[in-house]
Coordinates of C-alpha atoms in Angstrom, one line a residue:
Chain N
X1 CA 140.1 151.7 67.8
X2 CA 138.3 153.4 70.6
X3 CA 136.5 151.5 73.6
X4 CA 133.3 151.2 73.7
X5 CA 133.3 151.7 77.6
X6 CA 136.2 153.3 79.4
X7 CA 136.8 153.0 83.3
X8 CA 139.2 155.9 84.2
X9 CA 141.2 155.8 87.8
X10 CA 138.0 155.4 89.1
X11 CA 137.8 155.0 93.4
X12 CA 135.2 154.4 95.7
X13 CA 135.6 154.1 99.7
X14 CA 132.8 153.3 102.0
X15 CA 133.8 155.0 105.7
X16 CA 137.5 154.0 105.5
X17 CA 137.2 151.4 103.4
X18 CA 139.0 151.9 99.9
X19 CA 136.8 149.2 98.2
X20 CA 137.9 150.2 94.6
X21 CA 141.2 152.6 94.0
X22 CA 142.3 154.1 91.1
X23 CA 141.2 151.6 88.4
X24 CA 141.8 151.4 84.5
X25 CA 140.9 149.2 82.1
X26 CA 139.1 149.2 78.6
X27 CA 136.7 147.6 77.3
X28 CA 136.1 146.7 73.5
X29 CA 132.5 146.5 71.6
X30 CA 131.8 142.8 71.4
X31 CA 134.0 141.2 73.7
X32 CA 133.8 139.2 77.0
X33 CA 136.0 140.5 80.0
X34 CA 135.7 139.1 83.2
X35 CA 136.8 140.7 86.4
X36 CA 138.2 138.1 89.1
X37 CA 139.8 138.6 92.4
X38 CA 139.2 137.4 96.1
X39 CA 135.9 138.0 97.9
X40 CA 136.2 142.0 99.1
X41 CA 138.5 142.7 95.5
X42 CA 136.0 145.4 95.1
X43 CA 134.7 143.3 92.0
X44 CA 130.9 144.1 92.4
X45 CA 131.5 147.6 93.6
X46 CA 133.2 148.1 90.6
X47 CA 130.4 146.6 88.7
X48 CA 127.7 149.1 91.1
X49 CA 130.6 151.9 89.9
X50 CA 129.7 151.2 86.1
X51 CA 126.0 151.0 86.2
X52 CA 125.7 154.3 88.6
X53 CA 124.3 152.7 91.4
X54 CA 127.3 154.2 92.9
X55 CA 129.2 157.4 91.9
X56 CA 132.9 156.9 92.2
X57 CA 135.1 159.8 94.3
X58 CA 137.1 160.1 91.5
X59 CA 137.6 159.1 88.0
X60 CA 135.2 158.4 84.9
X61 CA 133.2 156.1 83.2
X62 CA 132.6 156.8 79.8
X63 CA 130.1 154.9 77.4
X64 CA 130.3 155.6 73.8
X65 CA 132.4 158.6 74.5
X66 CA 130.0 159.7 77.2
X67 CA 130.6 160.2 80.2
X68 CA 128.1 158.0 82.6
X69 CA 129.7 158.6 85.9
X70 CA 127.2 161.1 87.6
X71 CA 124.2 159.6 85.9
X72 CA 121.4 158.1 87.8
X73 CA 120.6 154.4 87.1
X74 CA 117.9 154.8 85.5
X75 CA 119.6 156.8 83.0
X76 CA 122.6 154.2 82.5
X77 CA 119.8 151.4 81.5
X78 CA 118.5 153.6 79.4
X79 CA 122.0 154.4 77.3
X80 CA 122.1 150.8 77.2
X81 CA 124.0 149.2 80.5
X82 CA 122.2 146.1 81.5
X83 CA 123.1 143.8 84.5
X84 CA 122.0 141.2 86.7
X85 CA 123.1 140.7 90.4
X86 CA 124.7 138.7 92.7
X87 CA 121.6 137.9 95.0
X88 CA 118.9 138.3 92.1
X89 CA 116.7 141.2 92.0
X90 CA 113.9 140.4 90.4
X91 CA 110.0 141.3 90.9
X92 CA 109.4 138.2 92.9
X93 CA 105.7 138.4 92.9
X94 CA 105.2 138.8 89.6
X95 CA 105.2 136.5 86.8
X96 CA 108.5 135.3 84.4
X97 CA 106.6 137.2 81.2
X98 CA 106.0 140.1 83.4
X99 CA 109.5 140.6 84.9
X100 CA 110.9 140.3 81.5
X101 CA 108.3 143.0 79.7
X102 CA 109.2 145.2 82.4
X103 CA 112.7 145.0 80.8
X104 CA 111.1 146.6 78.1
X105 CA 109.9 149.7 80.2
X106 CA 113.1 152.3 78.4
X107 CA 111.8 151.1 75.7
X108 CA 108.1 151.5 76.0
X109 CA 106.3 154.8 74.4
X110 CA 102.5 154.4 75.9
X111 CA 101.5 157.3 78.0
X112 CA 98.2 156.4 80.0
X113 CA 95.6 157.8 77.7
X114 CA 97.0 155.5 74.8
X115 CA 97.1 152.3 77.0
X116 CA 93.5 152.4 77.9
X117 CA 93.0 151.6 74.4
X118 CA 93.3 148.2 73.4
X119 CA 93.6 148.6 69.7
X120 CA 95.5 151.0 67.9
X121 CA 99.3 152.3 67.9
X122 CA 98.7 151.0 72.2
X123 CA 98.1 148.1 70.8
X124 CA 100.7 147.4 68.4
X125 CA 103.6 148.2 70.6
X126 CA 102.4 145.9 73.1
X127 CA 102.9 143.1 70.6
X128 CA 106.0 144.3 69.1
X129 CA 107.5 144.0 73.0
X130 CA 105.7 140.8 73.5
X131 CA 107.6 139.4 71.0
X132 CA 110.7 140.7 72.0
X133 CA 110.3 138.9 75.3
X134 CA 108.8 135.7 73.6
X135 CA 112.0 135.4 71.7
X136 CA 113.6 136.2 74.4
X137 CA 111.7 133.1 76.0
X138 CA 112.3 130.6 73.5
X139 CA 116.3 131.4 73.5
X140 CA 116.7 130.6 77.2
X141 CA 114.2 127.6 76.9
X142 CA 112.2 128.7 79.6
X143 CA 108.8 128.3 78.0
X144 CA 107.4 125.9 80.5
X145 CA 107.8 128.1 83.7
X146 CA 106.7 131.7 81.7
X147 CA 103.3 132.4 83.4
X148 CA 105.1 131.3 86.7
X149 CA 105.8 133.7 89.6
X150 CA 109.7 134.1 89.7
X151 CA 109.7 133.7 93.7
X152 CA 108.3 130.2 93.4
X153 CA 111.6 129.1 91.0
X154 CA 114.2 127.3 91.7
X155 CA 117.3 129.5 92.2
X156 CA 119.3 128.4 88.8
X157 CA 116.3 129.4 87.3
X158 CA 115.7 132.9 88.8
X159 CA 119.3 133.5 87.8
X160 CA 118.6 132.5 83.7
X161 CA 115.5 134.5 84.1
X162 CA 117.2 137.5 85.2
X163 CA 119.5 136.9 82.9
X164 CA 116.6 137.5 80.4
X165 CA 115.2 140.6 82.1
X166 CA 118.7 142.1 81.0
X167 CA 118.3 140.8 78.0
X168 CA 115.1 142.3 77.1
X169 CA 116.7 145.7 77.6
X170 CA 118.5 144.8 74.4
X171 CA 121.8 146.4 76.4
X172 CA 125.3 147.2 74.4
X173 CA 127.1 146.6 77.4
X174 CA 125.9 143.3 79.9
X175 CA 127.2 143.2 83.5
X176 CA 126.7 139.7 84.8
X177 CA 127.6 139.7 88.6
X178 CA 128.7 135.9 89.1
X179 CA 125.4 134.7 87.0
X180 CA 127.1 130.8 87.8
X181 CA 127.4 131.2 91.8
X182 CA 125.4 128.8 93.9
X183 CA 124.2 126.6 90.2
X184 CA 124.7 123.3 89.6
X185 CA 127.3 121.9 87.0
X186 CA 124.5 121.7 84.0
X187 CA 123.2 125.2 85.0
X188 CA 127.0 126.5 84.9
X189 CA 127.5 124.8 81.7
X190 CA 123.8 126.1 80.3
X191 CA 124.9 129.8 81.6
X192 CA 128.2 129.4 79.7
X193 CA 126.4 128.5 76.6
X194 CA 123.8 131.1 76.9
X195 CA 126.6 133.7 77.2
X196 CA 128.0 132.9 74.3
X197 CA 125.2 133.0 71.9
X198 CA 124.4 136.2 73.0
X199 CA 128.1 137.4 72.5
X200 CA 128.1 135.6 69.3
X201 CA 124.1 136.7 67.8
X202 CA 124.0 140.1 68.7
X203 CA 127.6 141.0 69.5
X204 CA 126.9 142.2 72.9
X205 CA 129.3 143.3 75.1
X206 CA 129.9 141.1 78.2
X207 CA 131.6 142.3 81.6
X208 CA 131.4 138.9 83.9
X209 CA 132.5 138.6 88.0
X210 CA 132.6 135.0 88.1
X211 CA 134.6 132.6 90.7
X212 CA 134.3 129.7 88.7
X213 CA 137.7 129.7 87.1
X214 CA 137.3 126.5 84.3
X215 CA 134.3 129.0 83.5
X216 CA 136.3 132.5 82.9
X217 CA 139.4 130.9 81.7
X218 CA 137.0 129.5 78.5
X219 CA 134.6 131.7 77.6
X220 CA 136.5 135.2 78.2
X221 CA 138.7 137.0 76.0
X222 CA 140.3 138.8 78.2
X223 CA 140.6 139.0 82.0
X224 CA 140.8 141.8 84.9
X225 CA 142.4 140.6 88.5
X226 CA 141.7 143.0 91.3
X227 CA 143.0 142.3 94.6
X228 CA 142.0 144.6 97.6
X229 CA 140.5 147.2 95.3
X230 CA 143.3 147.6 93.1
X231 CA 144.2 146.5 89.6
X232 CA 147.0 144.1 90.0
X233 CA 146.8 142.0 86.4
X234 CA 145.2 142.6 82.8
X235 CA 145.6 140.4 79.6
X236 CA 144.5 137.1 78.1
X237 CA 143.3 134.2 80.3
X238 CA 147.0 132.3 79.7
X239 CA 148.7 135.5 80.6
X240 CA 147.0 136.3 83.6
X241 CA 147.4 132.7 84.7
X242 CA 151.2 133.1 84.3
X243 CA 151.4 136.1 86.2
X244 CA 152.9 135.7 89.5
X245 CA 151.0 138.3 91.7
X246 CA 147.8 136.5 90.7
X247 CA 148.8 133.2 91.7
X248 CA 150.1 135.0 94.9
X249 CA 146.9 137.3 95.7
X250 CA 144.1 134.7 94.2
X251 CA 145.1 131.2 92.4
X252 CA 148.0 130.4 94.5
X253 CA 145.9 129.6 97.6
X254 CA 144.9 126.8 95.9
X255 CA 146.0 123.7 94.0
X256 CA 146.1 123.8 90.4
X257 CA 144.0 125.3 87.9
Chain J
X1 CA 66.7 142.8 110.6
X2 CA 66.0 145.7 108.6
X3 CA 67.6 147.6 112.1
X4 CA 70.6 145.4 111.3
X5 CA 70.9 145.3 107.0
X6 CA 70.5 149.8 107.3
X7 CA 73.3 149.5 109.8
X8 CA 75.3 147.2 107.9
X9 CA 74.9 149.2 104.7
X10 CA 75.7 152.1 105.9
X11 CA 78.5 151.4 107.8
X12 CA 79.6 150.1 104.3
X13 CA 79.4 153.5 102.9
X14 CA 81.2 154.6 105.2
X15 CA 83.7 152.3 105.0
X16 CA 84.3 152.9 101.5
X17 CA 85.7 156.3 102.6
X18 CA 87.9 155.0 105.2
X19 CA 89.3 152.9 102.0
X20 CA 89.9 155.8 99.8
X21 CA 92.0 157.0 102.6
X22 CA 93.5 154.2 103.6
X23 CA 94.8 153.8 99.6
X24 CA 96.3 156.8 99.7
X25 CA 98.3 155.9 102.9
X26 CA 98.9 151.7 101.8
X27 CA 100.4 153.4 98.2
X28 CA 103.0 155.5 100.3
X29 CA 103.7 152.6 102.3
X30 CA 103.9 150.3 99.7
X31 CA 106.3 152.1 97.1
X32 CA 108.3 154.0 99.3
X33 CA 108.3 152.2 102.5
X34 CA 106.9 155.3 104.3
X35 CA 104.5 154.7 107.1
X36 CA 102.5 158.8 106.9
X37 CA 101.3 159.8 110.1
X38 CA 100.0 162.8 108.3
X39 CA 97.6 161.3 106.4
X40 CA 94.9 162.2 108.4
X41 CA 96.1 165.6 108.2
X42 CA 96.4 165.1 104.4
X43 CA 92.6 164.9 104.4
X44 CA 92.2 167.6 106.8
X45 CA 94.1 169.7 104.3
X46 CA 91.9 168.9 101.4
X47 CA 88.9 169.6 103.6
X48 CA 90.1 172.8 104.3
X49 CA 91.0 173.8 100.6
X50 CA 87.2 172.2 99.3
X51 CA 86.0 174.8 102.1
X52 CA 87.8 177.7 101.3
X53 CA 87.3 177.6 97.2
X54 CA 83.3 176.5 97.7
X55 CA 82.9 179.0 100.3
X56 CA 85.3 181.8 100.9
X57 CA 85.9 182.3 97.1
X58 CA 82.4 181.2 96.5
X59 CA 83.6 179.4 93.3
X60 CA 81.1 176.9 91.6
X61 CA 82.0 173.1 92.1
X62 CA 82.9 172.6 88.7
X63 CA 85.5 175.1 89.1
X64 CA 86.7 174.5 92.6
X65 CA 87.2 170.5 91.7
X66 CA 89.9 170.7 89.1
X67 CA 91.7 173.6 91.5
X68 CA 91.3 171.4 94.6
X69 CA 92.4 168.3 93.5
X70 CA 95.2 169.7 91.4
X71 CA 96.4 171.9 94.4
X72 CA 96.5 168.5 96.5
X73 CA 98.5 167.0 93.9
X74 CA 101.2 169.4 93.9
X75 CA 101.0 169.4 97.3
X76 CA 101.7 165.7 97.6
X77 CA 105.1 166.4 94.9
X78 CA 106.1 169.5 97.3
X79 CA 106.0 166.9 100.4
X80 CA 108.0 164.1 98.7
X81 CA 110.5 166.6 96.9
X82 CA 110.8 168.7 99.9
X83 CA 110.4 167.0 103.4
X84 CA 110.9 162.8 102.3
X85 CA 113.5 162.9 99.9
X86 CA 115.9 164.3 102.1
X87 CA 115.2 161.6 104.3
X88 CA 116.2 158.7 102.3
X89 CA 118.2 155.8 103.9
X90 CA 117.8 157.5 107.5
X91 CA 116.3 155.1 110.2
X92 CA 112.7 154.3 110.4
X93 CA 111.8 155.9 113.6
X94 CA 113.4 159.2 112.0
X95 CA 111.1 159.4 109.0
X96 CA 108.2 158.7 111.3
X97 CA 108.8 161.6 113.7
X98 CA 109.1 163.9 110.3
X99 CA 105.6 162.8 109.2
X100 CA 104.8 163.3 112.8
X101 CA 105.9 166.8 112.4
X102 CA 104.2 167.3 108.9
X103 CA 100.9 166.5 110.8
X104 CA 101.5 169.3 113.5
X105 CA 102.8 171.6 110.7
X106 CA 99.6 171.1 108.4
X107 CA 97.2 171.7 111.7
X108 CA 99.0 175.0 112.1
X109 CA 98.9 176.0 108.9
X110 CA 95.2 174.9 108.1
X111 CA 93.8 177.1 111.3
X112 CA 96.4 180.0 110.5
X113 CA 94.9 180.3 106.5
X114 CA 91.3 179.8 107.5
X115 CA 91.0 179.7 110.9
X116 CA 89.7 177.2 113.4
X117 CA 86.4 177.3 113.4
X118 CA 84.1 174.9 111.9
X119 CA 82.8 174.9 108.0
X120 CA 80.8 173.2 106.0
X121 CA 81.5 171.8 102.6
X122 CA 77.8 172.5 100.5
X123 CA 77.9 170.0 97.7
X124 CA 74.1 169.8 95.6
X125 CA 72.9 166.7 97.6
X126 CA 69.6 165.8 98.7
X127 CA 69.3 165.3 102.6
X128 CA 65.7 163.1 101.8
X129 CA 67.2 159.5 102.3
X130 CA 65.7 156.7 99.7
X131 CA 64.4 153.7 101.3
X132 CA 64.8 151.0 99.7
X133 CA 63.2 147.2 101.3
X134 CA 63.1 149.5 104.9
X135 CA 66.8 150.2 104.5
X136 CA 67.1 154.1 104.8
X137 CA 70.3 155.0 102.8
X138 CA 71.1 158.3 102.8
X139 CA 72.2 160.3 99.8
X140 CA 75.5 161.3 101.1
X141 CA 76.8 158.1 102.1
X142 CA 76.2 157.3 98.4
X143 CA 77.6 160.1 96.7
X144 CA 80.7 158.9 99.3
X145 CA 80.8 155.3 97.7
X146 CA 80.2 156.2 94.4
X147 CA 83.0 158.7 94.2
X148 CA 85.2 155.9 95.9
X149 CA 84.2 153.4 94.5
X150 CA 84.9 155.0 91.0
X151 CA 88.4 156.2 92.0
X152 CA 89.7 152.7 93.3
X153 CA 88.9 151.4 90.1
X154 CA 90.0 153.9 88.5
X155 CA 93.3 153.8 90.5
X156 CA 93.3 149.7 90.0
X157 CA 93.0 149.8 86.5
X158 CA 96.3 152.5 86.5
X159 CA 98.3 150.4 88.6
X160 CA 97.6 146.8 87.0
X161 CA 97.5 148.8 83.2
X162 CA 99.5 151.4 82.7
X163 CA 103.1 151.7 82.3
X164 CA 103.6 154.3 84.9
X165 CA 101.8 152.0 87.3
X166 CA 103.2 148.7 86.2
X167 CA 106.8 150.5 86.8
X168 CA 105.0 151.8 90.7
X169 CA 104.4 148.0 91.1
X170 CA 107.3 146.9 90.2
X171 CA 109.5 149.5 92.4
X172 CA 107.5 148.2 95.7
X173 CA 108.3 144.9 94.6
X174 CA 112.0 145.5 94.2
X175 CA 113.7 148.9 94.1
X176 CA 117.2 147.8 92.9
X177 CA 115.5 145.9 90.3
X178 CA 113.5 148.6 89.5
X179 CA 116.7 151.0 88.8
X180 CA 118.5 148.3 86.8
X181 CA 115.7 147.7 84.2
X182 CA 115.5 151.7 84.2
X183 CA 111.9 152.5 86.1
X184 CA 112.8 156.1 87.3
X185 CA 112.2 155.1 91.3
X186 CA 112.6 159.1 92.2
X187 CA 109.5 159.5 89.9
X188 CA 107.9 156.7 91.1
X189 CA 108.1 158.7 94.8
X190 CA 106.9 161.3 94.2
X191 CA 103.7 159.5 92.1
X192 CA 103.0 158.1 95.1
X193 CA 102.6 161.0 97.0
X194 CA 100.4 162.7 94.4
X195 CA 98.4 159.9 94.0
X196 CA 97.8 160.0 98.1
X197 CA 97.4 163.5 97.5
X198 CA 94.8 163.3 95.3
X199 CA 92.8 160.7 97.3
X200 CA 93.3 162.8 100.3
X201 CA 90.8 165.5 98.2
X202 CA 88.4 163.7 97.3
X203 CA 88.5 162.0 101.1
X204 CA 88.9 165.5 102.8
X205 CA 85.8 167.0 100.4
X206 CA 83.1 163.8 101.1
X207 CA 84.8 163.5 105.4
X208 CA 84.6 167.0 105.2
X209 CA 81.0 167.6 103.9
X210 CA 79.8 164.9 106.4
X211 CA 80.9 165.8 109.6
X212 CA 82.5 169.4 108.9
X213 CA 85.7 171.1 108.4
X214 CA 88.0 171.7 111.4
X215 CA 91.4 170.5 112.4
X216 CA 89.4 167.3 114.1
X217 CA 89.0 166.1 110.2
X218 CA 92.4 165.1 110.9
X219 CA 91.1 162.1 113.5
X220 CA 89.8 160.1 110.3
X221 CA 93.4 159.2 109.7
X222 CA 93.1 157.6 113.0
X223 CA 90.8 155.0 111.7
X224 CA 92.7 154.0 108.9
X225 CA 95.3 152.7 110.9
X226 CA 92.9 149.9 111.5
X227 CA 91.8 149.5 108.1
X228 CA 95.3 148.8 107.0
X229 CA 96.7 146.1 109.8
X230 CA 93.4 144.7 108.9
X231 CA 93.9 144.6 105.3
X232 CA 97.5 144.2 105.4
X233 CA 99.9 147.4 105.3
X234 CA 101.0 146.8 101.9
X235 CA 98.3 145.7 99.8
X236 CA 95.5 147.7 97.7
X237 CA 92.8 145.3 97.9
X238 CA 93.6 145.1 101.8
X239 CA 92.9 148.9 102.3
X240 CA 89.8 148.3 100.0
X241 CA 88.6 145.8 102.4
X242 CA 90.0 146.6 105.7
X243 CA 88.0 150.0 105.1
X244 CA 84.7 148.6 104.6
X245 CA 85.2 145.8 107.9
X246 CA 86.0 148.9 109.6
X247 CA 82.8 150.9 108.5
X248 CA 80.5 147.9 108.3
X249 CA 81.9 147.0 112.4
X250 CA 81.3 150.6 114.0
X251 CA 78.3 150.9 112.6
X252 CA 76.8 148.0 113.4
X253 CA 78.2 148.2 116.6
X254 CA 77.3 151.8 117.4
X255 CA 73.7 151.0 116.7
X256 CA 73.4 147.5 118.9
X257 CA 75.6 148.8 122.2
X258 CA 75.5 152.5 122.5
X259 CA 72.1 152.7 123.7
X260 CA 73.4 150.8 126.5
X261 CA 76.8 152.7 127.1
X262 CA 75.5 156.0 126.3
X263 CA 77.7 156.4 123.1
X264 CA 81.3 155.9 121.9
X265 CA 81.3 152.4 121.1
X266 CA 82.3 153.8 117.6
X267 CA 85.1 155.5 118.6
X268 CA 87.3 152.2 120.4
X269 CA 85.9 149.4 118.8
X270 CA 87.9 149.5 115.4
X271 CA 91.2 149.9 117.4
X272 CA 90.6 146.8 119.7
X273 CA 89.9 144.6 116.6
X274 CA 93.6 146.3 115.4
X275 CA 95.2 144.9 118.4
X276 CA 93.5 141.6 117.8
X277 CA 94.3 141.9 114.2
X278 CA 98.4 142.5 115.3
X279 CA 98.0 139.3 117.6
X280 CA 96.4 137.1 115.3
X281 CA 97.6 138.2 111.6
X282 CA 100.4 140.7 112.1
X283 CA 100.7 141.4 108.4
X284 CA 97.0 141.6 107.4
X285 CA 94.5 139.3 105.4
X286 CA 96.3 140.5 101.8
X287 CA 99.7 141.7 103.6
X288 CA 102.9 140.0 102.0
X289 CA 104.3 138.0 105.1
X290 CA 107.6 138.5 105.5
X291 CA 110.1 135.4 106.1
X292 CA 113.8 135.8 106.8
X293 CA 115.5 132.5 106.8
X294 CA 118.3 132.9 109.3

């Protein structure tokens, strides 16, 4: 079986930093990997890596059996590599139904001319999108807050409706840069769910930086452990617990888990 | 009164071209986080173009439009591909000195092509001003609001509409974001530059038809810099109405003091109500204030 995405000995330094070095790993259509490690682990460069908003100094990322690396990020959204991030981006100005059909833009056809008609082909795709996003909508149950501007939410909120911008690309591959940091228990355990059905309805690939460990131990499938930019552990959630350079560089430092 | 209401309208008028420029310069700023000395300059350029094809080439108007506006156009890509994209993540004060430069560099180049002297922009308009309830409104000051007038709304519909201008909005809104959900922000750039580009024509061909072509057409830039703290740097409707307060003030003012001073009230008075403006309301009536919890 070939992997859907590849990351291949890719690096990436910042002055003399070496944030990221010489990283591996596989990842399979339809599964949920998360990447763990210690803050500066190089976890979210990595993730920057994979969606182009960096270019690595060496190695490759290859999608599909094409190689992404050198892409813009533009380009990468459009092959169909979504993500969120760890501080939310999102159009704060603008409504929760108008961040999300801007998730639609790769998909969008309308040049100017046929916009400026309301009826017609114009028209239709509008609709077809709007429904898109009103699905969308009612699968994250945030119906009551849709014609709300996104800066006015509260911040477990903004997180589930950037979780639905991504969504609304209809990615392959999801990159979910700890989508549970700084939520309550119920919006952890809402998250959790959430990621889940949309592993399990449309068979999306998930790649998820997370520091909640009761959260990545149950939902992933398998688990990544970088420490100071490097690989150090790959496997199952029980085998990486067992292994004893994660306790050492990550678990160890603190009780049990 | 009726001293008072012709002042008032007309400074309008006016006003409504200090908008159209002021767009062009507010969309820069807005998208790309550019502040363009060289606006003025922009207009100048335009100016100088409108001159050249209407009088030197002695094309007709319908003819010389389309060139004009499509060679400021390109001119606004060549800018952003050439002289801004380089500059990219350098410090603030750096990009302004290059727009600084690119104002020099577009004064040189205008008096080297078609020398320094004065010309005139003939467009078919009646110099007979209507009166209408003893308001004297003169033809060219409405030619100049309808042709702004018609171009912001156009330009508003594009923006709020379009998906092109949706994906502009959403890039000054939030570039990262903008990248993830795969708006092309590189295109977005250099839209925003054509877009000023074209405004800068249509400004440079109205500025330039009023008060004549030479490297001085530049100065109207100058007067957008009030217009936009007053509006607030980063908003549309600002610039729309940050313009007209600044046409609507100079004029009226112009007409009630410089009898008295001799003259020139016009050419201060809009920069004191900037500095009051930057006192009071830093970020403009529409500007997005900007918090930073520490």
């Amino acid at each position: 079986m070939t992997a859907q995405l590849e990351i291949r000995g890719v690096s990436k330094s910042f002055g003399g930093v070496q944030a990221v070095s010489r990283v591996s790993f596989d990842v399979q259509q339809g599964e949920i990997l998360s990447i763990i490690g210690p803050n500066g682990a190089g976890k979210t460069t990595l993730l920057n890596c994979i969606s182009s908003v960096f270019h690595p100094e060496t190695g490759a990322i290859v999608l599909d059996g094409r190689e992404t690396t050198r892409l813009a990020p533009p380009r990468v959204a459009a092959l169909g590599v979504a993500r969120t991030f760890q501080n939310i981006a999102l159009f704060r100005g603008m409504t929760v139904v108008d961040n999300l059909m801007l998730g639609r833009h790769i998909h969008m056809k309308n040049g100017v001319f046929r916009s400026m008609l309301y009826w017609g082909p114009g028209r239709r795709e509008e609709v077809a999108h709007r429904q898109v996003v009103e699905d969308i909508i009612d699968f994250l149950e945030i119906e009551a807050i849709r014609k709300r501007p996104v800066g006015s939410l509260p911040y477990g909120l903004q997180k589930r409706v950037e979780l639905g911008r991504a969504l609304a690309l209809h990615p392959k591959v999801l990159l979910l840069d700890e989508p549970m940091g700084g939520t309550n228990h119920e919006e952890k355990e809402d998250m959790a769910r959430f990621i889940l059905d949309v592993n399990d309805e449309w068979g999306t690939t998930i790649i998820l930086i997370e520091h909640d460990m009761g959260v990545v131990m149950d939902i992933s499938q398998r688990v990544i452990v970088l420490d100071l930019g490097a690989k150090i552990a790959e496997g199952t959630p029980a085998e990486v617990k067992a292994t004893p350079q994660v306790i050492k560089a990550y678990l160890g430092t603190k009780a049990t888990v | 009164m009726a001293f008072f209401f012709d002042l008032f309208v007309n400074g309008l008028m006016i006003g409504s071209m200090y908008a159209l420029v002021a767009l062009g310069f507010v969309l820069i700023y807005k998208a790309t986080s550019v502040v363009n000395f060289a606006q003025g300059e922009l207009v100048m350029f335009g100016g100088y173009i409108a001159a050249a094809l209407l009088v030197l080439y002695k094309l007709p108007l319908a003819v010389a439009l389309p060139v004009l506006l499509g060679s400021m156009i390109a001119l606004g890509f060549i800018v952003e591909r050439g002289v801004l994209r380089p500059m990219v993540g350098q410090n603030v004060i750096s990009v302004v000195m290059v727009t600084v430069g690119l104002a020099q560099v577009f004064q040189g180049a205008a008096a080297l092509l078609w020398g320094a002297q004065t010309k005139n922009i003939p467009l078919p308009i009646p110099l007979e001003p209507y009166v209408i309830w003893e308001i004297y409104l003169s033809p060219v000051n409405i030619a100049a609001a309808v042709v702004s007038g018609v171009f912001m709304v156009t330009f508003v519909w594009f923006f709020r509409k379009s998906r092109m201008g949706i994906a502009m909005r959403a890039t000054a809104n939030d570039q990262q974001a903008a990248m993830a959900v795969g708006i092309n922000v590189r295109m977005v750039f250099a839209l925003s530059w054509a877009i000023a580009g074209l405004a800068a024509a249509l400004g440079g061909v109205l500025w330039g038809n009023l008060i004549g072509v030479d490297t001085q057409l530049a100065l109207v830039g100058l007067k957008v810099f009030p217009a936009v703290i007053l509006g607030g740097l980063d908003s549309v409707p600002g610039a729309l109405v940050g313009g007209l307060i600044i046409g609507a003030v100079e004029s009226v003012a112009a007409g009630y003091v410089d009898p008295y001073v001799g003259g020139g009230t016009k050419d201060f008075l809009p920069y004191v109500l900037m500095i009051l403006a930057l006192m009071v309301r830093p970020y403009g009536f529409f500007g997005r204030e900007i918090i930073e919890r520490v």
